[in-house]
């Protein structure tokens, strides 16, 4: 029997509050540090490793976190989720994004449909469509091949797919699997669509309109922008556009699209990269086989999240260490720092994933909680971030936990040796150095040059950023956010905080305003 209780009612959480804190600077110094790094490590899917040696935990804290996982019934709640129980209480919906990449448990029947079969069938339809485009069986009006795919969407219909495309673009070029270039239009700012359309050959572009409801204002506005550009070029928009939407949306049966592929309300936007939302653009860009490899990595990592042993469950372990940092150590933020240029937009995706999911102040039953919940997420790829905001991370008044991501090998298989080391070796040297510098610090008579240390971090390490590794990374963070929501007793799968601004924006556009809203509208000449 599953119980949904606030974290501050759990005995293990109260025990956690009373434990002695770990001095990371001392723990990570000398041979003690070497032993910690070797000991506090757990394998992930696709050859990745989660290492938490530089986190402010020890065996006592980990043992209590294990008790917290059991008392909060984390594995049982995950099992309930993937077996089709109604976990999204706010919208009274199932949560089934894991089913888009694998069957973790029982068949899930909803609305009279086997949902795993539904997602697989849609993926097959997308694969068949993509293969026909690549083979020249589906062409533009002149009988010429499409060379570019442009995704039109916002939020989860843009951030995840865009981050995944950028992550694999160079890998695909080297491995000769880049079938089509991809571009993305998201912002309702007309400069966004204008810039993309100026830089693509619209006559040889296929546009993917992504809107589950078929009513998303920004997306439909940008669709009109694209249709206008196609019309000005003398092209029939219906020969250049496909839709990814729900079966009940106005886009589903429209003659305005070459084809339509379906998702449902059981997959939230920020969790939709492994559904048709990511599947259409990634299959067109890289080929369906590469998308399947991406799904395989995610499925393998999802399976690891079932493990009841906390120390063998990387996503749950990462989640509970994050809870400890947020609620016991009192840290507000988490910085995601990928030492891989390919992951340049991955932190932006994780901002939405984490902050939209767990940016809540009421529990699953709508009651206020008396503890902190989701952290603020930010990040940039290294080494760029080192020359931007690391000053505050090293010497600022607030401690910010850090999540590094690094790979032993680059994607492009092109490098140079300068001053006795390659660029990739320099990149990896920087991330290793930063972990120790943040943890141990440095004393100095000059206070400006003094580093207090005690700044905790973890790192996910892989051989190379491949489709499987990317899928595993995505799953890891999705499941981390899910487990943290379970501990905090939140509904991590709705986003009511997004809605109020949309409602007021419609009032502004209808000139139905008064008070401050009218003044701001007038100032912006609306």
Coordinates of C-alpha atoms in Angstrom, one line a residue:
X1 CA 0.0 0.0 0.0
X2 CA 1.5 3.3 -1.1
X3 CA 1.3 6.3 1.2
X4 CA 1.8 9.9 0.1
X5 CA 3.3 11.8 3.0
X6 CA 5.1 15.1 3.4
X7 CA 8.8 14.7 3.8
X8 CA 8.9 16.5 7.2
X9 CA 6.6 13.7 8.7
X10 CA 9.1 11.0 7.8
X11 CA 11.3 9.6 10.7
X12 CA 14.3 9.1 8.4
X13 CA 14.2 12.8 7.3
X14 CA 14.3 13.9 11.0
X15 CA 17.2 11.5 11.6
X16 CA 19.0 13.1 8.6
X17 CA 18.7 16.5 10.2
X18 CA 20.6 15.4 13.2
X19 CA 23.6 13.8 11.5
X20 CA 27.0 15.5 11.7
X21 CA 27.9 17.3 8.5
X22 CA 30.8 16.3 6.3
X23 CA 33.8 18.7 5.8
X24 CA 34.3 18.2 2.1
X25 CA 37.6 20.1 2.1
X26 CA 39.1 17.7 4.6
X27 CA 37.4 14.6 3.3
X28 CA 38.7 15.2 -0.3
X29 CA 42.3 16.0 0.7
X30 CA 45.2 13.6 0.2
X31 CA 44.7 9.8 0.3
X32 CA 41.3 10.2 1.9
X33 CA 40.1 12.0 -1.2
X34 CA 41.5 9.4 -3.5
X35 CA 39.7 6.6 -1.6
X36 CA 36.4 8.6 -1.6
X37 CA 36.5 9.1 -5.4
X38 CA 37.1 5.4 -6.0
X39 CA 34.5 4.3 -3.5
X40 CA 31.6 6.6 -4.2
X41 CA 30.9 5.6 -7.8
X42 CA 28.1 3.7 -9.5
X43 CA 27.7 2.5 -13.1
X44 CA 24.9 3.9 -15.3
X45 CA 23.6 2.8 -18.6
X46 CA 25.5 3.1 -21.9
X47 CA 28.9 2.9 -20.2
X48 CA 28.4 6.1 -18.1
X49 CA 29.4 6.4 -14.5
X50 CA 28.0 8.6 -11.8
X51 CA 30.7 9.6 -9.3
X52 CA 29.8 11.4 -6.1
X53 CA 33.1 11.3 -4.3
X54 CA 33.1 15.1 -4.0
X55 CA 29.6 15.4 -2.5
X56 CA 29.2 16.2 1.2
X57 CA 28.0 12.7 2.2
X58 CA 29.5 9.7 4.0
X59 CA 28.4 6.2 4.9
X60 CA 26.2 7.4 7.8
X61 CA 24.4 9.9 5.6
X62 CA 24.0 7.5 2.7
X63 CA 22.6 4.9 5.1
X64 CA 20.0 7.4 6.3
X65 CA 19.2 8.4 2.7
X66 CA 18.6 4.8 2.0
X67 CA 16.1 4.7 4.9
X68 CA 14.5 7.8 3.5
X69 CA 14.1 6.1 0.1
X70 CA 12.4 3.1 1.7
X71 CA 10.2 5.2 4.0
X72 CA 9.1 7.4 1.1
X73 CA 8.5 4.2 -1.0
X74 CA 10.4 5.6 -4.0
X75 CA 10.7 2.3 -5.9
X76 CA 7.1 1.5 -5.2
X77 CA 5.9 4.9 -6.5
X78 CA 8.1 4.5 -9.6
X79 CA 6.5 1.1 -10.2
X80 CA 3.1 2.5 -9.8
X81 CA 3.9 5.2 -12.3
X82 CA 5.2 2.9 -15.1
X83 CA 2.4 0.4 -14.4
X84 CA -0.2 3.1 -15.2
X85 CA -1.5 4.5 -11.9
X86 CA -2.8 8.1 -12.0
X87 CA 0.3 9.9 -10.7
X88 CA -0.5 13.3 -12.1
X89 CA -3.1 14.2 -9.6
X90 CA -3.4 17.9 -10.7
X91 CA -4.7 17.0 -14.1
X92 CA -5.9 13.4 -13.3
X93 CA -3.6 11.8 -15.8
X94 CA -1.2 8.9 -16.1
X95 CA 2.5 9.6 -16.5
X96 CA 3.8 7.3 -19.3
X97 CA 6.9 8.9 -20.9
X98 CA 9.0 5.8 -20.0
X99 CA 6.7 3.7 -22.1
X100 CA 7.9 5.6 -25.2
X101 CA 11.2 3.7 -24.9
X102 CA 10.4 0.4 -23.2
X103 CA 8.0 -1.8 -21.2
X104 CA 9.1 -1.7 -17.6
X105 CA 6.3 -3.6 -16.1
X106 CA 2.7 -4.6 -16.8
X107 CA 0.7 -3.6 -19.9
X108 CA -0.8 -0.2 -19.5
X109 CA -4.3 0.0 -20.9
X110 CA -5.8 3.5 -21.0
X111 CA -8.8 4.7 -23.0
X112 CA -9.2 1.2 -24.3
X113 CA -5.7 1.2 -25.8
X114 CA -2.5 -0.6 -25.0
X115 CA -0.3 2.5 -24.6
X116 CA 3.1 0.9 -25.2
X117 CA 1.7 -0.5 -28.5
X118 CA 0.3 3.0 -29.3
X119 CA 3.7 4.7 -28.8
X120 CA 5.5 2.0 -30.8
X121 CA 3.1 2.3 -33.7
X122 CA 3.5 6.0 -33.8
X123 CA 7.3 5.6 -33.8
X124 CA 7.0 3.1 -36.7
X125 CA 4.8 5.6 -38.7
X126 CA 7.4 8.3 -38.1
X127 CA 10.2 6.0 -39.2
X128 CA 8.4 5.0 -42.4
X129 CA 7.7 8.7 -43.2
X130 CA 11.4 9.6 -42.5
X131 CA 12.7 6.8 -44.6
X132 CA 10.5 7.9 -47.5
X133 CA 11.7 11.5 -47.2
X134 CA 15.3 10.3 -47.2
X135 CA 14.7 8.0 -50.2
X136 CA 13.1 10.8 -52.2
X137 CA 9.7 9.1 -52.2
X138 CA 8.2 12.1 -50.4
X139 CA 9.5 15.3 -52.1
X140 CA 8.7 18.9 -52.6
X141 CA 6.4 20.0 -55.4
X142 CA 9.3 20.1 -57.9
X143 CA 10.1 16.4 -57.1
X144 CA 13.3 17.4 -55.3
X145 CA 14.4 16.0 -52.0
X146 CA 13.9 17.9 -48.7
X147 CA 17.3 18.8 -47.2
X148 CA 16.2 20.6 -44.0
X149 CA 13.7 19.9 -41.2
X150 CA 12.4 22.8 -39.1
X151 CA 10.6 22.2 -35.8
X152 CA 8.0 24.7 -34.8
X153 CA 7.2 24.4 -31.1
X154 CA 7.8 26.0 -27.7
X155 CA 8.7 24.8 -24.2
X156 CA 8.9 21.0 -24.2
X157 CA 8.2 20.9 -27.9
X158 CA 11.5 22.8 -28.5
X159 CA 14.0 22.7 -25.6
X160 CA 14.4 18.9 -25.3
X161 CA 14.4 18.1 -29.1
X162 CA 16.7 21.1 -29.8
X163 CA 19.1 20.0 -27.1
X164 CA 19.1 16.4 -28.3
X165 CA 19.7 17.5 -32.0
X166 CA 22.6 19.7 -31.0
X167 CA 24.0 16.9 -28.9
X168 CA 24.2 14.5 -31.8
X169 CA 24.7 16.8 -34.8
X170 CA 28.5 16.6 -35.0
X171 CA 28.5 12.9 -34.0
X172 CA 26.1 12.2 -36.9
X173 CA 28.3 14.1 -39.3
X174 CA 31.4 12.1 -38.4
X175 CA 29.4 8.8 -38.6
X176 CA 27.7 9.7 -41.9
X177 CA 24.2 9.6 -40.4
X178 CA 23.2 13.2 -40.8
X179 CA 20.4 12.9 -43.3
X180 CA 19.0 16.5 -43.0
X181 CA 20.0 19.7 -41.2
X182 CA 17.6 20.8 -38.5
X183 CA 16.5 24.2 -37.3
X184 CA 14.1 25.3 -34.6
X185 CA 11.5 28.1 -34.3
X186 CA 10.1 28.6 -30.8
X187 CA 9.9 32.3 -29.6
X188 CA 6.9 34.3 -30.7
X189 CA 9.3 37.1 -31.2
X190 CA 9.1 37.6 -35.0
X191 CA 12.9 37.9 -35.1
X192 CA 13.2 34.2 -34.2
X193 CA 11.2 32.9 -37.1
X194 CA 12.6 35.5 -39.5
X195 CA 16.2 34.6 -38.7
X196 CA 15.5 30.8 -39.2
X197 CA 13.6 31.4 -42.5
X198 CA 16.3 33.6 -43.8
X199 CA 18.9 30.9 -43.2
X200 CA 17.1 27.9 -44.7
X201 CA 16.0 27.1 -48.2
X202 CA 12.2 27.0 -47.7
X203 CA 11.7 25.2 -51.0
X204 CA 13.6 22.2 -49.7
X205 CA 12.5 22.4 -46.1
X206 CA 9.9 20.3 -44.3
X207 CA 8.3 21.9 -41.2
X208 CA 7.2 20.0 -38.1
X209 CA 4.4 21.7 -36.2
X210 CA 4.3 20.4 -32.6
X211 CA 1.3 21.2 -30.4
X212 CA -0.5 18.6 -28.3
X213 CA -3.6 20.7 -28.1
X214 CA -3.3 22.3 -31.5
X215 CA -4.1 25.7 -29.8
X216 CA -0.7 26.8 -28.5
X217 CA -0.6 30.6 -29.3
X218 CA 3.1 31.0 -29.9
X219 CA 3.3 27.9 -32.1
X220 CA 0.2 28.7 -34.2
X221 CA 1.5 32.3 -34.6
X222 CA 4.9 30.9 -35.9
X223 CA 3.0 28.4 -38.1
X224 CA 1.3 31.4 -39.8
X225 CA 4.7 33.1 -40.1
X226 CA 6.0 30.0 -41.9
X227 CA 3.0 29.6 -44.1
X228 CA 3.3 33.3 -45.2
X229 CA 6.9 32.7 -46.1
X230 CA 6.0 29.6 -48.1
X231 CA 3.2 31.4 -49.9
X232 CA 5.5 34.3 -50.8
X233 CA 7.9 31.8 -52.3
X234 CA 5.0 30.4 -54.4
X235 CA 4.9 27.1 -52.5
X236 CA 1.9 25.1 -51.2
X237 CA 2.3 25.0 -47.4
X238 CA 0.4 21.7 -47.1
X239 CA 3.2 20.0 -49.1
X240 CA 5.8 21.2 -46.7
X241 CA 4.3 20.6 -43.2
X242 CA 3.6 17.7 -40.9
X243 CA 2.0 17.9 -37.4
X244 CA 2.8 16.2 -34.1
X245 CA -0.3 16.5 -32.0
X246 CA -3.0 14.6 -30.2
X247 CA -5.7 12.6 -32.0
X248 CA -8.4 15.0 -30.8
X249 CA -6.7 18.3 -31.7
X250 CA -7.8 20.4 -34.7
X251 CA -4.5 19.6 -36.4
X252 CA -5.1 15.8 -36.4
X253 CA -7.2 15.4 -39.5
X254 CA -6.4 18.7 -41.3
X255 CA -5.5 18.8 -45.0
X256 CA -3.0 21.5 -44.2
X257 CA -0.4 18.8 -43.4
X258 CA 1.4 16.0 -45.4
X259 CA 0.9 13.7 -42.4
X260 CA 0.1 13.8 -38.6
X261 CA 1.7 11.8 -35.8
X262 CA 0.1 11.4 -32.4
X263 CA 1.0 11.8 -28.8
X264 CA -1.4 12.0 -25.8
X265 CA -2.0 13.8 -22.5
X266 CA 0.0 11.1 -20.6
X267 CA 3.3 12.6 -21.8
X268 CA 4.2 16.0 -20.5
X269 CA 5.9 18.4 -22.8
X270 CA 9.2 18.5 -20.8
X271 CA 9.2 14.6 -20.8
X272 CA 8.4 14.3 -24.5
X273 CA 11.8 14.1 -26.2
X274 CA 11.5 10.3 -26.6
X275 CA 8.0 10.6 -28.0
X276 CA 6.9 11.8 -31.4
X277 CA 7.8 15.3 -30.3
X278 CA 11.5 14.4 -30.5
X279 CA 11.0 11.4 -32.7
X280 CA 9.9 13.3 -35.8
X281 CA 12.7 15.8 -36.0
X282 CA 15.4 13.5 -34.8
X283 CA 14.4 10.7 -37.1
X284 CA 14.3 13.1 -40.1
X285 CA 17.6 14.6 -39.1
X286 CA 19.6 11.4 -38.2
X287 CA 17.5 8.5 -39.4
X288 CA 15.1 6.3 -37.4
X289 CA 17.9 3.9 -36.5
X290 CA 19.8 6.6 -34.5
X291 CA 16.6 7.6 -32.8
X292 CA 16.1 4.0 -31.8
X293 CA 19.6 3.9 -30.3
X294 CA 18.8 7.0 -28.3
X295 CA 15.6 5.3 -27.0
X296 CA 17.6 2.2 -26.1
X297 CA 20.0 4.2 -23.9
X298 CA 17.0 5.8 -22.1
X299 CA 15.3 2.4 -21.6
X300 CA 18.5 0.9 -20.1
X301 CA 18.8 3.8 -17.6
X302 CA 15.0 3.6 -16.8
X303 CA 15.6 -0.1 -15.8
X304 CA 18.4 0.8 -13.4
X305 CA 16.0 3.2 -11.7
X306 CA 13.9 0.2 -10.6
X307 CA 16.8 -1.0 -8.3
X308 CA 15.8 -1.0 -4.6
X309 CA 19.4 -0.7 -3.5
X310 CA 20.0 3.1 -3.3
X311 CA 23.8 2.6 -4.0
X312 CA 23.1 0.8 -7.2
X313 CA 20.4 3.2 -8.4
X314 CA 22.2 6.3 -9.9
X315 CA 19.1 8.4 -10.5
X316 CA 17.7 7.8 -7.0
X317 CA 21.1 8.4 -5.4
X318 CA 21.6 11.7 -7.3
X319 CA 18.0 12.7 -6.3
X320 CA 18.4 12.0 -2.6
X321 CA 21.8 13.7 -2.4
X322 CA 20.1 16.7 -4.0
X323 CA 17.3 16.5 -1.4
X324 CA 20.0 16.4 1.4
X325 CA 21.7 19.5 -0.1
X326 CA 18.4 21.4 -0.5
X327 CA 16.7 20.6 2.8
X328 CA 19.5 19.9 5.2
X329 CA 22.4 21.9 3.9
X330 CA 20.1 24.7 2.6
X331 CA 21.5 25.2 -0.8
X332 CA 19.2 27.0 -3.2
X333 CA 20.7 26.3 -6.7
X334 CA 22.3 23.6 -8.7
X335 CA 24.7 24.3 -11.6
X336 CA 24.8 21.8 -14.5
X337 CA 28.2 22.0 -16.2
X338 CA 28.7 19.7 -19.2
X339 CA 32.3 19.7 -20.4
X340 CA 31.0 19.0 -23.9
X341 CA 30.1 21.7 -26.4
X342 CA 27.6 19.3 -27.9
X343 CA 25.6 19.6 -24.7
X344 CA 25.4 23.4 -24.9
X345 CA 21.6 23.5 -24.7
X346 CA 21.3 20.5 -22.2
X347 CA 21.2 22.8 -19.2
X348 CA 18.4 24.8 -20.7
X349 CA 16.4 21.7 -21.2
X350 CA 17.1 20.7 -17.6
X351 CA 15.9 24.1 -16.4
X352 CA 12.5 23.4 -17.7
X353 CA 12.5 19.7 -16.7
X354 CA 13.4 20.4 -13.1
X355 CA 12.0 23.9 -12.4
X356 CA 8.6 23.3 -14.1
X357 CA 8.3 19.9 -12.4
X358 CA 9.3 20.6 -8.8
X359 CA 8.9 24.4 -8.6
X360 CA 5.9 23.8 -6.4
X361 CA 4.9 25.1 -2.9
X362 CA 1.9 22.8 -2.4
X363 CA 1.9 19.0 -2.1
X364 CA -0.1 16.5 -4.2
X365 CA -3.2 17.4 -2.3
X366 CA -2.9 21.1 -2.7
X367 CA -1.7 21.7 0.8
X368 CA 1.3 24.1 1.5
X369 CA 4.5 22.4 2.4
X370 CA 6.8 23.6 5.2
X371 CA 10.1 22.9 3.5
X372 CA 12.1 23.9 0.4
X373 CA 11.4 22.1 -2.9
X374 CA 13.0 22.4 -6.3
X375 CA 16.3 24.1 -6.8
X376 CA 17.1 26.8 -9.3
X377 CA 18.9 25.2 -12.2
X378 CA 21.4 26.9 -14.5
X379 CA 24.5 26.1 -16.4
X380 CA 26.8 26.5 -19.4
X381 CA 29.3 24.2 -21.0
X382 CA 32.9 24.1 -19.8
X383 CA 35.3 25.7 -20.2
X384 CA 33.2 28.7 -21.2
X385 CA 31.5 28.8 -17.9
X386 CA 34.9 29.0 -16.1
X387 CA 35.3 32.4 -17.7
X388 CA 31.8 33.5 -16.9
X389 CA 30.2 32.6 -13.5
X390 CA 32.7 30.3 -11.8
X391 CA 34.0 33.3 -9.8
X392 CA 30.8 33.3 -7.8
X393 CA 30.8 29.5 -7.6
X394 CA 34.4 29.5 -6.1
X395 CA 34.3 32.6 -3.9
X396 CA 30.7 33.8 -3.6
X397 CA 28.8 33.9 -0.4
X398 CA 26.5 31.1 -1.3
X399 CA 27.5 27.5 -2.0
X400 CA 26.1 26.1 -5.2
X401 CA 26.2 22.3 -5.7
X402 CA 27.6 21.3 -9.1
X403 CA 26.8 18.6 -11.5
X404 CA 29.6 18.0 -14.0
X405 CA 29.3 15.9 -17.2
X406 CA 32.5 14.8 -19.0
X407 CA 33.6 12.5 -21.8
X408 CA 37.0 10.9 -22.3
X409 CA 36.8 11.3 -26.1
X410 CA 35.4 14.1 -28.3
X411 CA 32.8 13.5 -31.0
X412 CA 34.5 14.9 -34.1
X413 CA 37.6 12.7 -34.0
X414 CA 39.7 15.8 -34.8
X415 CA 42.2 17.3 -32.4
X416 CA 45.6 18.9 -32.2
X417 CA 48.4 18.6 -29.7
X418 CA 49.7 21.9 -28.3
X419 CA 52.3 22.2 -25.5
X420 CA 52.3 18.5 -24.9
X421 CA 48.6 17.8 -24.7
X422 CA 45.5 17.6 -27.0
X423 CA 42.5 19.9 -26.7
X424 CA 40.4 17.0 -25.3
X425 CA 43.1 16.4 -22.7
X426 CA 43.0 20.0 -21.8
X427 CA 39.2 19.9 -21.5
X428 CA 39.3 16.9 -19.2
X429 CA 42.1 18.3 -17.2
X430 CA 40.0 21.4 -16.5
X431 CA 37.0 19.4 -15.2
X432 CA 39.2 17.3 -13.0
X433 CA 40.9 20.4 -11.6
X434 CA 37.6 22.2 -11.0
X435 CA 36.2 19.3 -9.0
X436 CA 39.2 19.3 -6.6
X437 CA 39.5 23.1 -6.5
X438 CA 35.8 23.5 -5.6
X439 CA 36.1 20.8 -2.9
X440 CA 39.5 21.5 -1.3
X441 CA 40.0 25.2 -2.0
X442 CA 43.3 27.0 -1.2
X443 CA 44.6 29.0 1.7
X444 CA 46.4 32.2 1.1
X445 CA 47.5 35.2 3.1
X446 CA 45.8 37.4 0.5
X447 CA 42.1 37.0 1.2
X448 CA 41.3 37.8 -2.5
X449 CA 43.2 34.7 -3.4
X450 CA 41.8 32.5 -0.7
X451 CA 39.4 29.7 -1.7
X452 CA 37.3 28.3 1.2
X453 CA 36.5 25.1 -0.7
X454 CA 33.7 22.9 0.6
X455 CA 31.8 23.3 -2.7
X456 CA 30.2 19.9 -3.4
X457 CA 30.0 18.3 -6.9
X458 CA 29.3 15.1 -8.7
X459 CA 30.3 14.1 -12.2
X460 CA 28.8 11.8 -14.9
X461 CA 31.7 10.4 -17.0
X462 CA 31.4 8.5 -20.3
X463 CA 33.6 7.4 -23.1
X464 CA 31.9 9.5 -25.8
X465 CA 28.6 11.3 -26.3
X466 CA 26.8 8.7 -28.5
X467 CA 23.0 8.3 -29.0
X468 CA 22.9 5.7 -26.3
X469 CA 24.8 7.8 -23.8
X470 CA 22.5 10.8 -24.6
X471 CA 19.4 8.7 -24.0
X472 CA 20.9 7.5 -20.7
X473 CA 21.7 11.1 -19.6
X474 CA 18.2 12.2 -20.4
X475 CA 16.6 9.4 -18.5
X476 CA 18.9 9.9 -15.5
X477 CA 17.8 13.5 -15.0
X478 CA 14.1 12.8 -15.7
X479 CA 14.1 10.1 -13.1
X480 CA 16.1 12.2 -10.7
X481 CA 13.5 14.9 -10.9
X482 CA 10.7 12.3 -10.5
X483 CA 12.3 10.8 -7.3
X484 CA 12.8 14.2 -5.8
X485 CA 9.2 15.0 -6.4
X486 CA 8.2 11.8 -4.7
X487 CA 10.3 12.7 -1.6
X488 CA 8.8 16.2 -1.4
X489 CA 5.3 14.8 -2.0
X490 CA 4.8 17.0 -5.0
X491 CA 2.9 16.5 -8.3
X492 CA 5.9 16.8 -10.6
X493 CA 3.8 16.4 -13.8
X494 CA 1.6 19.5 -14.0
X495 CA 2.6 23.1 -14.5
X496 CA -0.1 25.5 -13.4
X497 CA 2.4 28.2 -12.8
X498 CA 2.8 28.6 -16.6
X499 CA -0.9 29.3 -17.1
X500 CA -1.6 32.7 -15.4
X501 CA 0.7 34.7 -17.7
X502 CA -1.0 33.1 -20.7
X503 CA -4.4 34.2 -19.5
X504 CA -3.3 37.7 -18.8
X505 CA -1.6 38.0 -22.2
X506 CA -4.8 37.1 -23.9
X507 CA -6.6 39.9 -22.0
X508 CA -3.9 42.3 -23.1
X509 CA -4.3 41.3 -26.8
X510 CA -8.1 41.7 -26.4
X511 CA -7.6 45.2 -24.9
X512 CA -9.4 44.0 -21.8
X513 CA -7.1 45.6 -19.3
X514 CA -7.1 48.0 -16.4
X515 CA -4.8 49.0 -13.6
X516 CA -1.1 48.2 -13.9
X517 CA -1.8 45.7 -16.7
X518 CA -3.2 48.5 -18.9
X519 CA -0.3 50.9 -18.1
X520 CA 2.3 48.2 -19.0
X521 CA 0.3 47.5 -22.2
X522 CA 0.3 51.2 -23.1
X523 CA 4.1 51.5 -22.4
X524 CA 4.7 48.6 -24.8
X525 CA 2.4 50.1 -27.5
X526 CA 0.1 47.1 -27.7

